[in-house]
Amino acid sequence: TALKQWTANAGANQKWRLLDKGSGRFLLVNKNSGKVAEVSGASTAISAVVVQYTANGGSNQLWIITPQ
């Protein structure tokens, strides 16, 4: 399932847990589905689609959180 931007509504589908995988990398786990956010097809394109998928240890499922 592709992730979409949407107005906040406090739904479980909009809640994510950060799971620390070390070295500053995290899995983003959706509270509703239990699936993780990943870049589809491990694409490196600027327009790559982010989807929910079963955790499988792929590097395309690891995220770095950068403070602004």
N, CA and C atoms as an extended XYZ file, in Angstrom:
204
Properties=species:S:1:pos:R:3:atomname:S:1:resname:S:1:resid:I:1 pbc="F F F"
N         0.839       -1.183        0.000 N   THR     1
C         0.000        0.000        0.000 CA  THR     1
C         0.877        1.236        0.000 C   THR     1
N         0.672        2.121       -0.948 N   ALA     2
C         1.431        3.370       -1.020 CA  ALA     2
C         1.016        4.292        0.123 C   ALA     2
N         1.983        5.012        0.675 N   LEU     3
C         1.687        5.988        1.723 CA  LEU     3
C         1.248        7.288        1.075 C   LEU     3
N         0.268        7.940        1.674 N   LYS     4
C        -0.253        9.200        1.155 CA  LYS     4
C        -0.239       10.250        2.253 C   LYS     4
N         0.015       11.497        1.868 N   GLN     5
C        -0.110       12.590        2.824 CA  GLN     5
C        -1.591       12.865        3.029 C   GLN     5
N        -1.966       13.118        4.288 N   TRP     6
C        -3.368       13.345        4.595 CA  TRP     6
C        -3.450       14.201        5.851 C   TRP     6
N        -4.550       14.889        6.015 N   THR     7
C        -4.768       15.688        7.207 CA  THR     7
C        -4.764       14.779        8.437 C   THR     7
N        -4.098       15.229        9.505 N   ALA     8
C        -4.040       14.432       10.735 CA  ALA     8
C        -5.442       14.205       11.286 C   ALA     8
N        -5.721       12.943       11.686 N   ASN     9
C        -7.040       12.631       12.244 CA  ASN     9
C        -6.948       11.692       13.450 C   ASN     9
N        -5.734       11.474       13.946 N   ALA    10
C        -5.470       10.647       15.128 CA  ALA    10
C        -5.791        9.169       14.920 C   ALA    10
N        -5.970        8.730       13.683 N   GLY    11
C        -6.232        7.327       13.399 CA  GLY    11
C        -5.002        6.464       13.618 C   GLY    11
N        -5.203        5.195       13.941 N   ALA    12
C        -4.084        4.266       14.135 CA  ALA    12
C        -3.263        4.117       12.865 C   ALA    12
N        -3.900        4.323       11.716 N   ASN    13
C        -3.175        4.221       10.446 CA  ASN    13
C        -2.193        5.372       10.264 C   ASN    13
N        -2.295        6.421       11.088 N   GLN    14
C        -1.379        7.552       11.010 CA  GLN    14
C        -0.339        7.534       12.129 C   GLN    14
N        -0.323        6.475       12.913 N   LYS    15
C         0.620        6.388       14.031 CA  LYS    15
C         1.737        5.409       13.690 C   LYS    15
N         2.956        5.843       13.973 N   TRP    16
C         4.144        5.061       13.657 CA  TRP    16
C         5.023        4.930       14.886 C   TRP    16
N         5.650        3.782       15.017 N   ARG    17
C         6.610        3.523       16.091 CA  ARG    17
C         7.993        3.468       15.455 C   ARG    17
N         8.960        4.101       16.096 N   LEU    18
C        10.340        4.046       15.617 CA  LEU    18
C        11.040        2.889       16.316 C   LEU    18
N        11.564        1.955       15.553 N   LEU    19
C        12.281        0.811       16.098 CA  LEU    19
C        13.760        0.990       15.765 C   LEU    19
N        14.579        1.234       16.798 N   ASP    20
C        15.999        1.509       16.614 CA  ASP    20
C        16.728        0.262       16.121 C   ASP    20
N        17.359        0.368       14.959 N   LYS    21
C        18.112       -0.749       14.384 CA  LYS    21
C        19.622       -0.522       14.491 C   LYS    21
N        20.030        0.527       15.229 N   GLY    22
C        21.447        0.822       15.424 CA  GLY    22
C        22.021        1.670       14.303 C   GLY    22
N        23.183        2.238       14.565 N   SER    23
C        23.901        3.081       13.591 CA  SER    23
C        23.047        4.237       13.079 C   SER    23
N        22.128        4.729       13.919 N   GLY    24
C        21.302        5.867       13.546 CA  GLY    24
C        20.174        5.542       12.575 C   GLY    24
N        19.891        4.255       12.386 N   ARG    25
C        18.844        3.842       11.454 CA  ARG    25
C        17.646        3.270       12.213 C   ARG    25
N        16.457        3.493       11.642 N   PHE    26
C        15.220        3.087       12.283 CA  PHE    26
C        14.289        2.409       11.292 C   PHE    26
N        13.459        1.507       11.824 N   LEU    27
C        12.305        1.012       11.090 CA  LEU    27
C        11.129        1.878       11.521 C   LEU    27
N        10.258        2.225       10.596 N   LEU    28
C         9.019        2.936       10.900 CA  LEU    28
C         7.901        1.908       10.830 C   LEU    28
N         7.341        1.551       11.983 N   VAL    29
C         6.347        0.489       12.068 CA  VAL    29
C         4.965        1.112       12.269 C   VAL    29
N         4.031        0.806       11.374 N   ASN    30
C         2.691        1.354       11.460 CA  ASN    30
C         1.887        0.659       12.552 C   ASN    30
N         1.246        1.460       13.422 N   LYS    31
C         0.466        0.915       14.536 CA  LYS    31
C        -0.721        0.092       14.048 C   LYS    31
N        -1.348        0.501       12.975 N   ASN    32
C        -2.550       -0.165       12.480 CA  ASN    32
C        -2.244       -1.499       11.795 C   ASN    32
N        -1.258       -1.502       10.911 N   SER    33
C        -0.986       -2.693       10.092 CA  SER    33
C         0.143       -3.565       10.620 C   SER    33
N         1.057       -2.970       11.414 N   GLY    34
C         2.243       -3.694       11.859 CA  GLY    34
C         3.302       -3.798       10.782 C   GLY    34
N         3.036       -3.224        9.610 N   LYS    35
C         4.005       -3.249        8.513 CA  LYS    35
C         4.927       -2.038        8.615 C   LYS    35
N         6.027       -2.081        7.881 N   VAL    36
C         7.009       -1.007        7.946 CA  VAL    36
C         7.000       -0.179        6.662 C   VAL    36
N         7.484        1.042        6.778 N   ALA    37
C         7.619        1.908        5.606 CA  ALA    37
C         8.879        1.505        4.855 C   ALA    37
N         8.768        1.380        3.538 N   GLU    38
C         9.933        1.072        2.711 CA  GLU    38
C         9.827        1.806        1.387 C   GLU    38
N        10.994        2.020        0.759 N   VAL    39
C        11.018        2.579       -0.587 CA  VAL    39
C        10.777        1.424       -1.549 C   VAL    39
N         9.716        1.531       -2.315 N   SER    40
C         9.309        0.457       -3.216 CA  SER    40
C        10.408        0.102       -4.204 C   SER    40
N        10.684       -1.183       -4.307 N   GLY    41
C        11.676       -1.670       -5.261 CA  GLY    41
C        13.089       -1.198       -4.980 C   GLY    41
N        13.339       -0.692       -3.770 N   ALA    42
C        14.656       -0.148       -3.385 CA  ALA    42
C        15.116        0.932       -4.357 C   ALA    42
N        14.161        1.651       -4.907 N   SER    43
C        14.465        2.711       -5.870 CA  SER    43
C        15.299        3.820       -5.237 C   SER    43
N        16.153        4.438       -6.024 N   THR    44
C        16.910        5.610       -5.580 CA  THR    44
C        16.449        6.867       -6.320 C   THR    44
N        15.373        6.755       -7.080 N   ALA    45
C        14.838        7.898       -7.830 CA  ALA    45
C        14.208        8.917       -6.886 C   ALA    45
N        14.282       10.179       -7.237 N   ILE    46
C        13.686       11.242       -6.435 CA  ILE    46
C        12.183       11.033       -6.276 C   ILE    46
N        11.540       10.491       -7.273 N   SER    47
C        10.085       10.297       -7.237 CA  SER    47
C         9.683        8.901       -6.730 C   SER    47
N        10.584        8.223       -6.047 N   ALA    48
C        10.304        6.863       -5.579 CA  ALA    48
C         9.081        6.835       -4.668 C   ALA    48
N         8.321        5.760       -4.757 N   VAL    49
C         7.114        5.575       -3.954 CA  VAL    49
C         7.483        4.900       -2.637 C   VAL    49
N         6.899        5.400       -1.539 N   VAL    50
C         7.073        4.785       -0.223 CA  VAL    50
C         5.798        4.009        0.079 C   VAL    50
N         5.967        2.748        0.494 N   VAL    51
C         4.839        1.852        0.730 CA  VAL    51
C         4.965        1.202        2.106 C   VAL    51
N         3.909        0.514        2.519 N   GLN    52
C         3.976       -0.352        3.694 CA  GLN    52
C         4.243       -1.773        3.211 C   GLN    52
N         5.126       -2.479        3.927 N   TYR    53
C         5.467       -3.834        3.525 CA  TYR    53
C         5.890       -4.610        4.768 C   TYR    53
N         5.826       -5.904        4.701 N   THR    54
C         6.288       -6.753        5.795 CA  THR    54
C         7.791       -6.559        5.990 C   THR    54
N         8.212       -6.413        7.228 N   ALA    55
C         9.639       -6.243        7.527 CA  ALA    55
C        10.417       -7.455        7.026 C   ALA    55
N        11.516       -7.185        6.295 N   ASN    56
C        12.308       -8.285        5.737 CA  ASN    56
C        13.809       -8.053        5.838 C   ASN    56
N        14.222       -6.997        6.561 N   GLY    57
C        15.645       -6.732        6.749 CA  GLY    57
C        16.285       -5.968        5.610 C   GLY    57
N        15.499       -5.554        4.633 N   GLY    58
C        16.041       -4.819        3.494 CA  GLY    58
C        16.518       -3.426        3.873 C   GLY    58
N        17.569       -2.957        3.223 N   SER    59
C        18.089       -1.611        3.494 CA  SER    59
C        17.089       -0.537        3.059 C   SER    59
N        16.174       -0.878        2.157 N   ASN    60
C        15.158        0.080        1.723 CA  ASN    60
C        14.072        0.286        2.775 C   ASN    60
N        14.199       -0.405        3.917 N   GLN    61
C        13.255       -0.240        5.020 CA  GLN    61
C        13.871        0.523        6.186 C   GLN    61
N        15.117        0.925        6.049 N   LEU    62
C        15.809        1.640        7.116 CA  LEU    62
C        15.774        3.137        6.852 C   LEU    62
N        15.498        3.904        7.897 N   TRP    63
C        15.345        5.351        7.797 CA  TRP    63
C        16.281        6.039        8.773 C   TRP    63
N        16.808        7.183        8.364 N   ILE    64
C        17.613        8.035        9.240 CA  ILE    64
C        16.772        9.255        9.584 C   ILE    64
N        16.599        9.521       10.866 N   ILE    65
C        15.805       10.660       11.325 CA  ILE    65
C        16.761       11.846       11.495 C   ILE    65
N        16.472       12.922       10.763 N   THR    66
C        17.338       14.105       10.799 CA  THR    66
C        16.575       15.282       11.405 C   THR    66
N        17.033       15.808       12.555 N   PRO    67
C        16.357       16.970       13.141 CA  PRO    67
C        16.512       18.194       12.233 C   PRO    67
N        15.498       19.040       12.256 N   GLN    68
C        15.567       20.261       11.450 CA  GLN    68
C        15.864       21.444       12.307 C   GLN    68
